[in-house]
Coordinates of C-alpha atoms and ligand atoms in Angstrom, one line a residue:
M5 CA 0.0 0.0 0.0
L6 CA 2.8 2.4 0.9
K7 CA 4.5 1.6 -2.4
V8 CA 1.2 2.3 -4.3
F9 CA 0.8 5.6 -2.4
S10 CA 4.4 6.7 -3.1
I11 CA 3.8 6.0 -6.9
I12 CA 0.6 8.0 -6.9
Q13 CA 2.4 10.9 -5.3
T14 CA 4.9 11.1 -8.2
Y15 CA 2.2 11.9 -10.8
P16 CA 0.7 15.3 -11.4
I17 CA -2.5 13.7 -12.8
V18 CA -4.0 10.4 -11.8
L19 CA -6.6 8.9 -14.1
T20 CA -9.2 6.3 -13.0
F21 CA -12.3 4.8 -14.4
N22 CA -14.8 5.1 -11.6
G23 CA -12.1 6.1 -9.1
D24 CA -14.5 8.4 -7.2
D25 CA -16.8 5.6 -6.4
F26 CA -14.5 2.6 -6.2
D27 CA -10.7 2.7 -6.6
L28 CA -9.7 5.5 -4.4
P29 CA -12.2 5.1 -1.6
Y30 CA -11.3 1.4 -1.6
L31 CA -7.6 2.1 -1.3
Y32 CA -8.4 4.7 1.4
A33 CA -10.5 2.2 3.3
R34 CA -7.9 -0.5 3.1
A35 CA -5.2 1.9 4.4
Q36 CA -7.5 2.5 7.4
D37 CA -7.9 -1.1 8.2
P38 CA -5.7 -2.0 11.2
S39 CA -5.1 -5.5 9.9
I40 CA -3.2 -4.0 7.0
D41 CA -0.1 -4.3 9.2
P42 CA -0.2 -7.7 10.8
V43 CA 2.7 -6.8 13.2
S44 CA 1.7 -3.4 14.6
K45 CA -2.0 -3.9 14.0
K46 CA -2.2 -0.2 13.2
P47 CA -3.7 1.5 10.1
I48 CA -1.5 3.6 7.8
K49 CA -1.1 7.1 9.2
K50 CA -3.4 9.6 7.6
E51 CA -0.6 11.9 6.5
E52 CA 0.9 9.0 4.5
I53 CA -2.3 8.5 2.5
P54 CA -2.4 10.8 -0.6
I55 CA -6.1 10.5 -1.0
L56 CA -8.7 13.0 0.1
V57 CA -12.3 11.8 0.4
K58 CA -14.3 15.0 0.6
K59 CA -17.8 14.3 1.9
D60 CA -20.7 16.7 1.7
S61 CA -19.0 19.7 0.1
F62 CA -19.8 18.4 -3.3
M63 CA -23.0 16.7 -2.5
K64 CA -24.5 20.1 -1.9
R65 CA -23.6 21.1 -5.4
G66 CA -25.9 18.5 -6.8
I67 CA -23.8 15.5 -7.9
Q68 CA -24.4 12.0 -6.9
A69 CA -21.1 10.6 -5.6
D70 CA -18.4 12.5 -3.7
P71 CA -15.5 13.3 -5.9
V72 CA -12.2 12.0 -4.5
S73 CA -9.2 14.2 -4.8
L74 CA -5.5 13.8 -4.2
K75 CA -3.5 15.8 -1.7
Y76 CA -1.0 16.6 -4.4
G77 CA -2.2 16.4 -8.0
I78 CA -5.3 16.1 -10.0
H79 CA -7.7 13.1 -10.0
I80 CA -9.7 12.7 -13.2
D81 CA -12.4 10.0 -13.1
L82 CA -13.0 9.1 -16.7
Y83 CA -16.1 7.2 -15.9
R84 CA -17.7 10.5 -15.1
T85 CA -16.1 12.4 -17.9
F86 CA -17.3 10.0 -20.6
Q87 CA -20.9 10.3 -19.2
N88 CA -20.9 14.0 -19.9
R89 CA -23.4 14.4 -22.7
S90 CA -21.3 17.1 -24.4
V91 CA -18.2 14.9 -24.3
Q92 CA -20.3 11.9 -25.6
N93 CA -22.2 13.7 -28.4
Y94 CA -20.0 16.6 -29.5
A95 CA -16.4 15.7 -28.6
F96 CA -16.8 12.0 -29.7
S97 CA -19.8 12.2 -32.0
H98 CA -21.8 9.6 -30.1
K99 CA -19.4 6.8 -31.0
Y100 CA -20.2 5.1 -27.7
S101 CA -23.6 4.7 -26.2
E102 CA -22.8 2.7 -23.0
F103 CA -20.6 4.0 -20.3
T104 CA -18.7 0.9 -19.4
L105 CA -14.9 0.9 -19.8
N106 CA -15.2 -1.9 -22.3
A107 CA -17.9 -0.2 -24.5
I108 CA -16.0 3.1 -24.6
C109 CA -12.7 1.3 -25.4
E110 CA -14.3 -0.8 -28.2
A111 CA -15.8 2.3 -29.7
L112 CA -12.8 4.7 -29.5
L113 CA -9.7 2.4 -29.3
N114 CA -11.1 -0.6 -31.0
E115 CA -9.9 -2.7 -28.1
S116 CA -11.6 -4.7 -25.3
K117 CA -11.0 -5.5 -21.7
I118 CA -9.8 -9.0 -20.8
D119 CA -12.9 -11.0 -20.7
F120 CA -13.6 -13.5 -18.0
E121 CA -16.6 -15.3 -16.5
G122 CA -17.8 -15.6 -13.0
S123 CA -16.7 -13.5 -10.1
I124 CA -13.5 -11.4 -10.1
S125 CA -12.6 -12.7 -6.7
D126 CA -12.2 -16.2 -8.1
L127 CA -9.6 -15.2 -10.6
P128 CA -6.1 -16.5 -9.9
L129 CA -3.7 -13.7 -8.9
E130 CA -1.7 -13.8 -12.1
K131 CA -4.9 -13.5 -14.2
L132 CA -6.2 -10.8 -11.9
S133 CA -3.1 -8.7 -12.3
E134 CA -3.1 -9.2 -16.0
Y135 CA -6.8 -8.0 -16.0
C136 CA -6.0 -5.0 -13.9
L137 CA -2.9 -4.0 -15.9
K138 CA -5.0 -4.1 -19.1
D139 CA -7.7 -2.0 -17.5
A140 CA -5.1 0.6 -16.4
D141 CA -3.6 0.7 -19.8
L142 CA -7.0 1.1 -21.5
T143 CA -7.9 3.9 -19.1
F144 CA -4.7 5.7 -19.8
R145 CA -5.1 5.4 -23.5
L146 CA -8.6 6.9 -23.5
T147 CA -6.8 10.2 -22.8
S148 CA -3.6 9.6 -24.8
F149 CA -5.1 8.3 -28.1
N150 CA -5.2 10.7 -31.1
D151 CA -2.3 12.8 -29.8
N152 CA -3.7 13.3 -26.2
L153 CA -7.0 14.6 -27.7
L154 CA -9.1 14.2 -24.5
M155 CA -6.5 15.9 -22.2
K156 CA -6.1 18.8 -24.6
L157 CA -9.9 19.2 -24.8
L158 CA -10.2 19.2 -21.0
I159 CA -7.5 21.8 -20.6
I160 CA -9.0 24.1 -23.2
I161 CA -12.5 23.7 -21.8
S162 CA -11.1 24.4 -18.4
R163 CA -9.5 27.6 -19.6
I164 CA -12.6 28.8 -21.5
S165 CA -15.0 28.1 -18.7
R166 CA -12.6 29.3 -15.9
M167 CA -13.1 26.1 -13.9
S168 CA -10.6 23.6 -12.5
I169 CA -9.9 20.3 -14.4
E170 CA -11.3 18.3 -11.5
D171 CA -14.6 20.2 -11.8
I172 CA -14.7 20.2 -15.6
T173 CA -14.4 16.4 -15.6
R174 CA -17.3 16.0 -13.1
F175 CA -19.8 18.7 -14.0
G176 CA -22.1 19.0 -17.0
V177 CA -21.8 21.6 -19.7
N178 CA -24.4 23.9 -18.1
Q179 CA -22.0 24.3 -15.2
W180 CA -19.1 25.1 -17.6
I181 CA -21.2 27.9 -19.2
R182 CA -22.4 29.1 -15.8
S183 CA -18.9 29.5 -14.6
M184 CA -17.8 31.2 -17.8
M185 CA -20.7 33.7 -17.6
F186 CA -20.4 34.4 -13.9
F187 CA -16.7 35.1 -14.4
E188 CA -17.6 37.6 -17.1
H189 CA -20.2 39.3 -14.9
R190 CA -17.6 39.8 -12.1
Q191 CA -15.0 40.9 -14.5
Q192 CA -17.2 43.7 -15.7
N193 CA -18.7 44.6 -12.3
I194 CA -22.2 43.4 -13.4
L195 CA -24.6 42.1 -10.8
I196 CA -25.6 38.5 -11.5
P197 CA -29.4 38.5 -11.7
R198 CA -31.6 36.4 -9.4
R199 CA -34.0 33.8 -10.7
E200 CA -37.0 35.9 -9.7
E201 CA -35.6 38.8 -11.7
L202 CA -35.2 36.7 -14.7
Q203 CA -38.7 35.3 -14.4
K204 CA -40.1 38.8 -14.8
K205 CA -38.8 38.6 -18.4
G206 CA -42.0 36.7 -19.2
T207 CA -42.8 33.2 -20.3
S208 CA -43.1 31.5 -23.7
S209 CA -45.5 32.7 -26.3
T210 CA -45.3 29.7 -28.7
L211 CA -46.8 26.3 -28.3
A212 CA -44.4 23.3 -28.1
I213 CA -44.9 20.6 -30.7
I214 CA -42.9 18.1 -28.6
K215 CA -44.8 17.5 -25.3
E216 CA -41.9 17.8 -22.8
K217 CA -40.7 21.1 -24.3
K218 CA -42.0 24.5 -23.1
Y219 CA -41.8 26.2 -26.5
R220 CA -41.6 25.5 -30.2
G221 CA -38.2 24.2 -31.3
G222 CA -36.4 23.8 -34.6
L223 CA -38.1 23.5 -37.9
V224 CA -38.5 20.0 -39.4
V225 CA -39.2 19.6 -43.1
E226 CA -41.0 16.4 -43.7
P227 CA -39.0 14.1 -46.1
V228 CA -40.1 13.6 -49.6
L229 CA -40.5 9.8 -49.7
G230 CA -38.7 7.6 -52.1
I231 CA -35.2 7.7 -53.6
H232 CA -33.2 10.8 -54.5
F233 CA -29.9 11.0 -56.3
N234 CA -27.1 13.4 -55.8
V235 CA -28.2 14.8 -52.5
V236 CA -26.0 17.5 -50.8
V237 CA -26.5 18.0 -47.1
V238 CA -25.8 21.6 -46.0
D239 CA -25.5 22.8 -42.4
F240 CA -25.8 26.2 -40.9
A241 CA -22.5 26.5 -39.1
S242 CA -23.3 27.1 -35.4
L243 CA -26.9 28.2 -36.2
Y244 CA -28.0 29.2 -32.7
P245 CA -24.8 30.8 -31.5
S246 CA -24.8 32.9 -34.8
I247 CA -28.4 34.0 -34.1
I248 CA -27.6 34.9 -30.5
K249 CA -24.7 37.0 -31.9
V250 CA -26.4 38.6 -34.9
H251 CA -29.7 39.4 -33.1
N252 CA -28.3 40.6 -29.8
L253 CA -30.0 37.9 -27.7
S254 CA -29.3 37.9 -24.0
Y255 CA -31.4 37.8 -20.8
E256 CA -31.1 41.6 -20.4
T257 CA -31.7 42.6 -24.0
V258 CA -34.7 40.4 -24.7
N259 CA -37.8 42.2 -23.5
C260 CA -35.7 45.1 -22.2
P261 CA -37.2 47.9 -20.1
H262 CA -36.8 50.7 -22.7
E263 CA -40.0 52.1 -24.1
I264 CA -38.3 53.0 -27.3
C265 CA -37.3 49.4 -28.0
R266 CA -40.7 48.0 -27.1
N267 CA -42.4 50.5 -29.4
D268 CA -40.1 49.8 -32.3
Q269 CA -41.9 47.3 -34.5
S270 CA -38.6 46.3 -36.2
M271 CA -37.2 45.1 -32.9
H272 CA -40.0 42.6 -32.4
I273 CA -39.3 38.9 -33.1
D274 CA -41.6 37.2 -35.5
Q275 CA -43.7 34.3 -34.2
T276 CA -43.3 35.5 -30.6
N277 CA -44.4 38.3 -28.3
H278 CA -40.8 39.3 -27.5
W279 CA -38.7 42.3 -28.6
V280 CA -34.9 43.0 -28.5
C281 CA -33.0 46.0 -27.2
K282 CA -31.5 48.4 -29.7
E283 CA -29.8 50.6 -27.1
K284 CA -27.3 48.1 -25.5
R285 CA -25.4 45.0 -26.5
G286 CA -26.3 41.9 -24.4
L287 CA -23.6 40.1 -22.4
T288 CA -24.5 36.7 -23.7
S289 CA -24.6 37.9 -27.2
I290 CA -21.1 39.4 -26.9
L291 CA -19.6 36.4 -25.1
I292 CA -21.2 33.7 -27.4
G293 CA -20.7 35.8 -30.5
T294 CA -17.0 36.3 -29.6
L295 CA -16.4 32.6 -29.1
R296 CA -18.3 31.8 -32.3
D297 CA -16.2 34.3 -34.3
L298 CA -12.9 33.0 -32.7
R299 CA -13.9 29.6 -33.8
V300 CA -15.2 30.3 -37.3
N301 CA -12.8 33.1 -38.3
Y302 CA -9.7 32.1 -36.5
Y303 CA -9.1 28.6 -35.2
K304 CA -11.1 26.8 -37.9
N305 CA -8.9 28.5 -40.6
L306 CA -5.7 27.8 -38.6
S307 CA -6.7 24.1 -38.4
K308 CA -6.7 24.0 -42.2
D309 CA -3.6 26.2 -42.8
T310 CA -1.3 24.2 -45.0
T311 CA 1.7 26.3 -44.0
L312 CA 1.5 25.0 -40.4
N313 CA 3.0 21.7 -39.2
K314 CA 0.8 18.8 -38.4
E315 CA 1.0 19.2 -34.6
D316 CA -0.1 22.8 -34.6
K317 CA -2.9 22.1 -37.0
H318 CA -4.1 19.3 -34.7
L319 CA -4.0 21.6 -31.7
Y320 CA -6.0 24.3 -33.5
S321 CA -8.6 21.8 -34.6
V322 CA -8.9 20.6 -31.0
I323 CA -9.4 24.2 -29.8
S324 CA -12.0 24.7 -32.5
Q325 CA -13.7 21.5 -31.4
A326 CA -13.7 22.5 -27.7
I327 CA -15.3 25.9 -28.5
K328 CA -17.9 24.1 -30.6
V329 CA -18.7 21.8 -27.6
I330 CA -19.5 24.9 -25.5
L331 CA -21.3 26.8 -28.3
N332 CA -23.5 23.8 -29.1
A333 CA -24.8 23.9 -25.6
T334 CA -25.4 27.6 -25.1
Y335 CA -28.8 27.8 -26.6
G336 CA -30.0 24.7 -24.8
V337 CA -29.0 26.0 -21.3
M338 CA -31.0 29.2 -21.8
G339 CA -34.1 27.1 -21.9
A340 CA -33.1 24.7 -19.1
E341 CA -34.5 25.4 -15.7
I342 CA -31.4 24.2 -13.9
F343 CA -29.3 26.9 -15.5
P344 CA -29.0 29.8 -13.2
L345 CA -29.4 32.3 -16.0
Y346 CA -32.4 30.4 -17.4
C347 CA -34.5 32.7 -19.4
L348 CA -37.3 31.2 -21.5
P349 CA -37.9 34.3 -23.8
V350 CA -34.2 34.1 -24.9
A351 CA -34.4 30.4 -25.8
E352 CA -37.8 30.9 -27.5
A353 CA -36.5 33.9 -29.5
T354 CA -33.5 31.9 -30.6
A355 CA -35.6 29.0 -31.8
A356 CA -38.1 31.3 -33.6
I357 CA -35.3 33.1 -35.5
G358 CA -33.9 29.7 -36.3
R359 CA -37.1 28.6 -37.9
I360 CA -37.4 31.8 -39.9
T361 CA -33.8 31.4 -41.0
T362 CA -34.5 27.9 -42.3
T363 CA -37.8 28.8 -43.9
K364 CA -36.1 31.8 -45.7
T365 CA -33.3 29.5 -46.9
I366 CA -35.8 27.0 -48.3
E367 CA -37.6 29.8 -50.1
K368 CA -34.3 31.0 -51.6
C369 CA -33.6 27.4 -52.7
N370 CA -36.9 27.2 -54.4
E371 CA -36.2 30.5 -56.2
N372 CA -33.0 28.9 -57.5
N373 CA -34.7 25.7 -58.5
I374 CA -33.0 23.7 -55.8
K375 CA -35.4 21.1 -54.3
V376 CA -35.2 20.6 -50.5
V377 CA -36.1 16.9 -49.8
Y378 CA -35.6 16.9 -46.1
G379 CA -34.6 19.3 -43.3
D380 CA -34.1 19.2 -39.6
T381 CA -33.3 22.3 -37.5
D382 CA -29.9 23.3 -38.9
S383 CA -29.4 21.0 -41.9
L384 CA -31.1 20.8 -45.3
F385 CA -31.0 18.0 -47.8
L386 CA -30.8 19.5 -51.3
K387 CA -31.5 17.4 -54.4
N388 CA -29.1 17.7 -57.3
P389 CA -28.1 21.3 -56.7
S390 CA -25.8 23.0 -59.2
H391 CA -22.5 24.5 -58.2
E392 CA -23.7 28.0 -59.0
G393 CA -26.9 27.3 -57.1
L394 CA -25.1 26.3 -54.0
N395 CA -22.8 29.3 -54.2
T396 CA -25.7 31.7 -54.6
I397 CA -27.5 30.3 -51.6
S398 CA -24.4 30.3 -49.3
S399 CA -23.3 33.8 -50.2
W400 CA -26.9 35.0 -49.8
A401 CA -27.1 33.3 -46.3
K402 CA -23.8 34.9 -45.2
K403 CA -24.8 38.4 -46.5
S404 CA -28.5 38.6 -45.5
L405 CA -28.7 36.3 -42.5
G406 CA -25.1 36.5 -41.1
I407 CA -24.8 32.8 -41.1
D408 CA -22.4 30.4 -42.9
L409 CA -23.9 27.6 -44.8
E410 CA -21.5 24.7 -45.2
I411 CA -21.5 21.4 -47.1
D412 CA -21.7 18.7 -44.6
K413 CA -21.7 15.6 -46.8
Q414 CA -22.7 14.5 -50.3
Y415 CA -24.8 11.4 -50.9
R416 CA -24.9 9.5 -54.2
Y417 CA -28.4 8.8 -53.2
V418 CA -30.7 8.9 -50.2
V419 CA -33.9 6.9 -49.5
F420 CA -36.7 8.1 -47.3
S421 CA -39.0 5.5 -46.0
D422 CA -42.4 5.9 -44.4
L423 CA -42.0 2.6 -42.5
K424 CA -39.6 4.1 -40.0
K425 CA -38.4 7.6 -39.1
N426 CA -35.0 6.8 -40.6
Y427 CA -33.2 7.2 -43.8
L428 CA -30.5 5.4 -45.7
G429 CA -27.9 7.2 -47.8
V430 CA -25.0 6.0 -49.8
L431 CA -22.0 8.4 -49.9
E432 CA -20.0 9.1 -53.0
D433 CA -17.4 6.5 -52.0
G434 CA -20.1 3.8 -51.6
T435 CA -20.2 3.9 -47.8
V436 CA -23.7 3.0 -46.6
D437 CA -25.0 5.4 -44.0
V438 CA -28.1 4.4 -42.2
K439 CA -29.4 6.6 -39.4
G440 CA -29.5 4.6 -36.3
L441 CA -27.9 1.5 -37.8
T442 CA -26.6 -0.8 -35.1
G443 CA -23.2 -2.4 -35.8
K444 CA -22.8 -6.0 -36.8
K445 CA -22.2 -8.4 -33.9
S446 CA -19.1 -10.6 -34.2
H447 CA -21.1 -13.5 -32.7
T448 CA -23.6 -13.5 -35.5
P449 CA -23.5 -16.7 -37.5
P450 CA -21.5 -16.5 -40.8
I451 CA -24.5 -17.0 -43.1
I452 CA -26.3 -13.9 -41.6
R453 CA -23.1 -11.8 -41.4
Y454 CA -22.2 -12.4 -45.0
A455 CA -25.7 -11.7 -46.2
F456 CA -25.5 -8.4 -44.4
Y457 CA -22.4 -7.5 -46.3
D458 CA -24.0 -8.7 -49.6
I459 CA -26.9 -6.3 -49.0
L460 CA -24.5 -3.4 -48.4
N461 CA -22.7 -4.3 -51.6
V462 CA -26.0 -4.4 -53.6
L463 CA -26.8 -0.9 -52.3
K464 CA -23.3 0.3 -53.3
E465 CA -24.0 -0.6 -56.9
V466 CA -27.0 1.6 -57.3
F467 CA -26.5 4.5 -59.7
S468 CA -30.0 5.1 -61.0
E469 CA -33.7 4.7 -60.1
N470 CA -33.8 1.6 -62.3
D471 CA -30.8 0.1 -60.4
F472 CA -32.6 0.8 -57.2
E473 CA -35.7 -1.2 -58.0
K474 CA -33.5 -4.0 -59.2
A475 CA -31.4 -3.7 -56.0
K476 CA -34.5 -4.0 -53.9
E477 CA -35.4 -7.2 -55.7
K478 CA -31.9 -8.6 -55.3
I479 CA -32.0 -7.8 -51.5
K480 CA -35.4 -9.5 -51.2
K481 CA -33.9 -12.6 -53.0
I482 CA -30.9 -12.6 -50.7
V483 CA -33.2 -12.7 -47.7
Q484 CA -35.7 -15.1 -49.2
S485 CA -33.0 -17.6 -50.3
I486 CA -31.5 -17.8 -46.8
A487 CA -35.0 -18.2 -45.3
E488 CA -35.8 -20.9 -47.8
N489 CA -32.5 -22.7 -47.3
L490 CA -33.1 -22.6 -43.6
E491 CA -36.6 -24.1 -43.9
N492 CA -35.2 -26.8 -46.2
K493 CA -32.2 -27.5 -43.9
K494 CA -29.8 -26.7 -46.7
I495 CA -27.4 -24.5 -44.7
S496 CA -24.4 -26.2 -43.2
L497 CA -24.0 -26.2 -39.5
D498 CA -20.8 -24.3 -39.7
E499 CA -22.5 -21.5 -41.5
L500 CA -25.2 -21.4 -38.8
S501 CA -22.7 -21.6 -35.9
F502 CA -22.3 -19.0 -33.2
N503 CA -18.7 -18.9 -32.1
V504 CA -18.0 -17.7 -28.6
M505 CA -14.8 -18.0 -26.6
I506 CA -14.9 -19.7 -23.2
N507 CA -13.1 -18.0 -20.4
K508 CA -13.9 -20.2 -17.5
S509 CA -13.9 -24.0 -17.0
P510 CA -17.5 -25.2 -17.5
D511 CA -17.1 -27.2 -14.2
S512 CA -17.7 -24.0 -12.3
Y513 CA -21.2 -23.8 -13.8
G514 CA -22.0 -27.2 -12.3
I515 CA -24.5 -25.5 -10.0
K516 CA -28.2 -25.5 -10.6
T517 CA -29.0 -22.1 -9.3
V518 CA -26.8 -19.3 -10.1
E519 CA -25.1 -17.5 -7.3
K520 CA -25.7 -13.8 -7.0
R521 CA -22.4 -12.1 -7.0
P522 CA -21.5 -10.5 -3.7
D523 CA -21.1 -6.8 -3.8
K524 CA -17.3 -6.7 -3.3
S525 CA -16.8 -8.6 -6.5
K526 CA -18.4 -5.9 -8.6
S527 CA -16.3 -5.7 -11.7
L528 CA -13.5 -3.2 -11.5
D529 CA -15.1 -0.6 -13.6
G530 CA -18.0 -0.5 -11.2
K531 CA -20.6 -1.8 -13.6
E532 CA -22.2 -5.2 -13.3
K533 CA -20.9 -7.2 -16.2
D534 CA -23.7 -8.8 -18.1
I535 CA -22.2 -12.3 -18.5
G536 CA -25.5 -14.1 -18.7
N537 CA -25.3 -15.7 -15.3
V538 CA -28.1 -13.5 -14.1
K539 CA -30.6 -15.0 -16.5
G540 CA -29.0 -18.5 -16.3
I541 CA -26.1 -20.3 -17.9
P542 CA -24.9 -18.7 -21.1
Q543 CA -25.6 -20.6 -24.3
H544 CA -22.0 -21.4 -25.2
I545 CA -21.5 -22.9 -21.7
K546 CA -24.5 -25.1 -22.1
A547 CA -22.9 -26.3 -25.4
A548 CA -19.6 -26.8 -23.7
K549 CA -21.1 -28.9 -20.9
Q550 CA -22.6 -31.2 -23.5
L551 CA -19.0 -31.7 -25.0
V552 CA -17.7 -32.4 -21.5
E553 CA -20.4 -35.0 -20.9
I554 CA -19.2 -37.0 -23.9
G555 CA -15.7 -36.9 -22.6
K556 CA -14.2 -34.0 -24.6
Q557 CA -11.9 -31.6 -22.9
V558 CA -12.9 -28.0 -22.7
K559 CA -10.6 -25.4 -21.3
M560 CA -10.4 -21.7 -21.0
G561 CA -9.7 -19.9 -24.2
D562 CA -11.4 -22.5 -26.4
I563 CA -13.9 -21.3 -28.9
I564 CA -17.2 -23.1 -28.6
S565 CA -19.2 -23.4 -31.9
Y566 CA -22.8 -24.1 -31.3
V567 CA -26.1 -23.9 -33.1
K568 CA -29.6 -23.0 -31.8
T569 CA -31.7 -26.1 -31.6
R570 CA -35.2 -27.2 -30.6
T571 CA -33.8 -29.4 -27.9
I572 CA -34.4 -28.7 -24.2
D573 CA -31.1 -26.8 -23.8
G574 CA -31.9 -24.7 -26.9
V575 CA -28.4 -25.2 -28.1
K576 CA -26.0 -28.0 -29.3
P577 CA -22.3 -27.9 -30.1
V578 CA -21.9 -28.1 -33.9
A579 CA -20.0 -31.4 -33.4
L580 CA -23.1 -33.0 -31.8
A581 CA -25.9 -31.4 -33.8
N582 CA -27.6 -32.4 -37.0
Q583 CA -29.8 -30.6 -39.4
M584 CA -33.1 -31.8 -37.9
D585 CA -32.2 -30.2 -34.6
I586 CA -32.0 -26.7 -36.0
D587 CA -34.5 -24.2 -34.6
T588 CA -35.4 -22.3 -37.8
E589 CA -37.6 -19.8 -36.0
K590 CA -34.7 -18.7 -33.8
Y591 CA -32.6 -18.1 -36.9
L592 CA -35.3 -16.1 -38.6
E593 CA -35.4 -14.0 -35.4
T594 CA -31.7 -13.3 -35.6
M595 CA -32.0 -12.5 -39.3
E596 CA -34.9 -10.1 -38.7
S597 CA -33.0 -8.2 -35.9
T598 CA -29.9 -7.9 -38.1
F599 CA -31.6 -6.8 -41.2
D600 CA -34.6 -4.8 -39.9
Q601 CA -33.0 -1.4 -39.8
I602 CA -31.8 -1.6 -43.4
L603 CA -35.0 -3.2 -44.8
S604 CA -37.3 -0.8 -43.2
S605 CA -35.4 2.2 -44.6
L606 CA -35.9 0.6 -48.0
N607 CA -39.6 0.3 -47.2
L608 CA -39.3 -3.5 -47.1
N609 CA -40.7 -5.6 -44.3
F610 CA -38.8 -8.8 -43.3
K611 CA -41.9 -10.9 -42.5
S612 CA -43.6 -10.1 -45.8
I613 CA -40.4 -10.8 -47.8
I614 CA -40.2 -14.3 -46.3
G615 CA -43.9 -14.8 -46.8
K616 CA -44.9 -14.7 -43.2
P617 CA -47.9 -12.5 -42.2
R618 CA -46.9 -9.1 -40.9
Q619 CA -47.5 -8.4 -37.3
A620 CA -51.0 -7.3 -36.7
N621 CA -51.3 -3.7 -37.5
L622 CA -54.7 -2.3 -36.9
D623 CA -54.4 0.3 -39.7
E624 CA -53.5 -2.4 -42.2
L625 CA -56.1 -4.8 -41.1
F626 CA -58.7 -2.1 -41.5
W627 CA -57.7 -0.7 -44.9
N628 CA -56.8 -4.0 -46.6
Ligands
LIG707 ZN1 -33.7 48.4 -25.0

């Protein structure tokens, strides 16, 4: 323990994954245990423990667990940092959706934790240390990958928001913006308004379309169903921050006390009852506008400057990204009650001007014979626009709206389906982009996995409407032929096999009821690992046990190939199964869940393709 403590003391920053809730309090508690020294029977002296467990102080500030700090140095708990919505969505573009160390590492580093089954306290010491070392390495690399991207982001955000790194990594973006704005108030000797004072600014004057919202949000243009070729997606760069800047929006300028402003019809905001001040510049507008200009006019250009070296360019692009993370949240916090400068009229005015901006841009597109096939808040899907057309629109937007319109991506074609609220697009290079498409699972049997790639390839080969109709037929045939071959037992067992590695001797599953894991053996990243032993014995272990029963040796590290069967166990090892055992329905289910997202975006239904009745749908029953 003393050795561990002395090592911790040598680092300026200590990274953990769930260290607030597990690693550091655990070390602290161990050091306080008198049995830690069997000779003296005394705990380690407090001054020799580098860990500070601060109770209460942080609880009052509204976070669930107490952060744990170090006496000398900074403790960053990445478990908390990666749960930050802005870090998840804007810094890492929603590449991970679960907050376990494993899920985040698979998404960002393309690497996994060491897998094991059962309880961590049963691991032999050597395995345990291997497991821990790997965890430590992964945790470190979450900040070091891509030229220390995360550390750089955190330091830049800490500077912009005037908050310590320990706080940045534990609080949400609304706290970052709060700190940044309070600092600016103090800097300029401005009193920070009280909540009651801000409430006097009035409430919303528009009706929310989404139930949970208090006012009307961004404009959504219903998609034109069907297939569209050569679709260019354009984005308004930082739409809301630009509006806040251009239209002088701030809590003190919206519905300002001046008669002259209230009576000036040109200062009123369309679609609302609010007006804006023409006498004074608002603090929020200046601050957000400055950040926006710094990003758009300075750091973004530097990040693309070919005269700079690679390192500098990377740094500038990280700064630009960090500013974007904060800018993206500014509009949202104005309309969020937990934000201390919450002011509904400001949020409402911003959204209203946003809708007007989008509507005006669509009108301008129509004037220039550019068809808008879909739109959502700050992006528009334009069908087959000419170069000149795009240039006209973007210079018009810059000049008359003060907003930059940028090309986000270019699809060879996009399909809008009425089956689901999703779309499928194929980019110029043939990449298939399906909104909400879940990744392929490595456990999926080869026959289904390869069919999935076949379908993507068919979609890549589409260059015309005619191709598309043919492609749909091809895709139907791919799905149908697997289903038929399944029914006729024509698919080899190897092609149907699920292949899963075994990490624990099957003997240890020789118990009928599954033990509930005691608390202390919670896996090291603090999240219960779903290893199947909650619901029962995992399928590959069931298969492994059948192999053991006929005298085969099964050891850790072996890959068990099994198929889903209609037998009592529901599975059989490939070596023991025959075609008649195969549970066709189970395979159809796996197929449906793998293909559904793609099929529905093509307006195809899995069950009708394979000739099974669709699930009862009242509408359909009635109209057909
Ligand atoms: Zn005024």
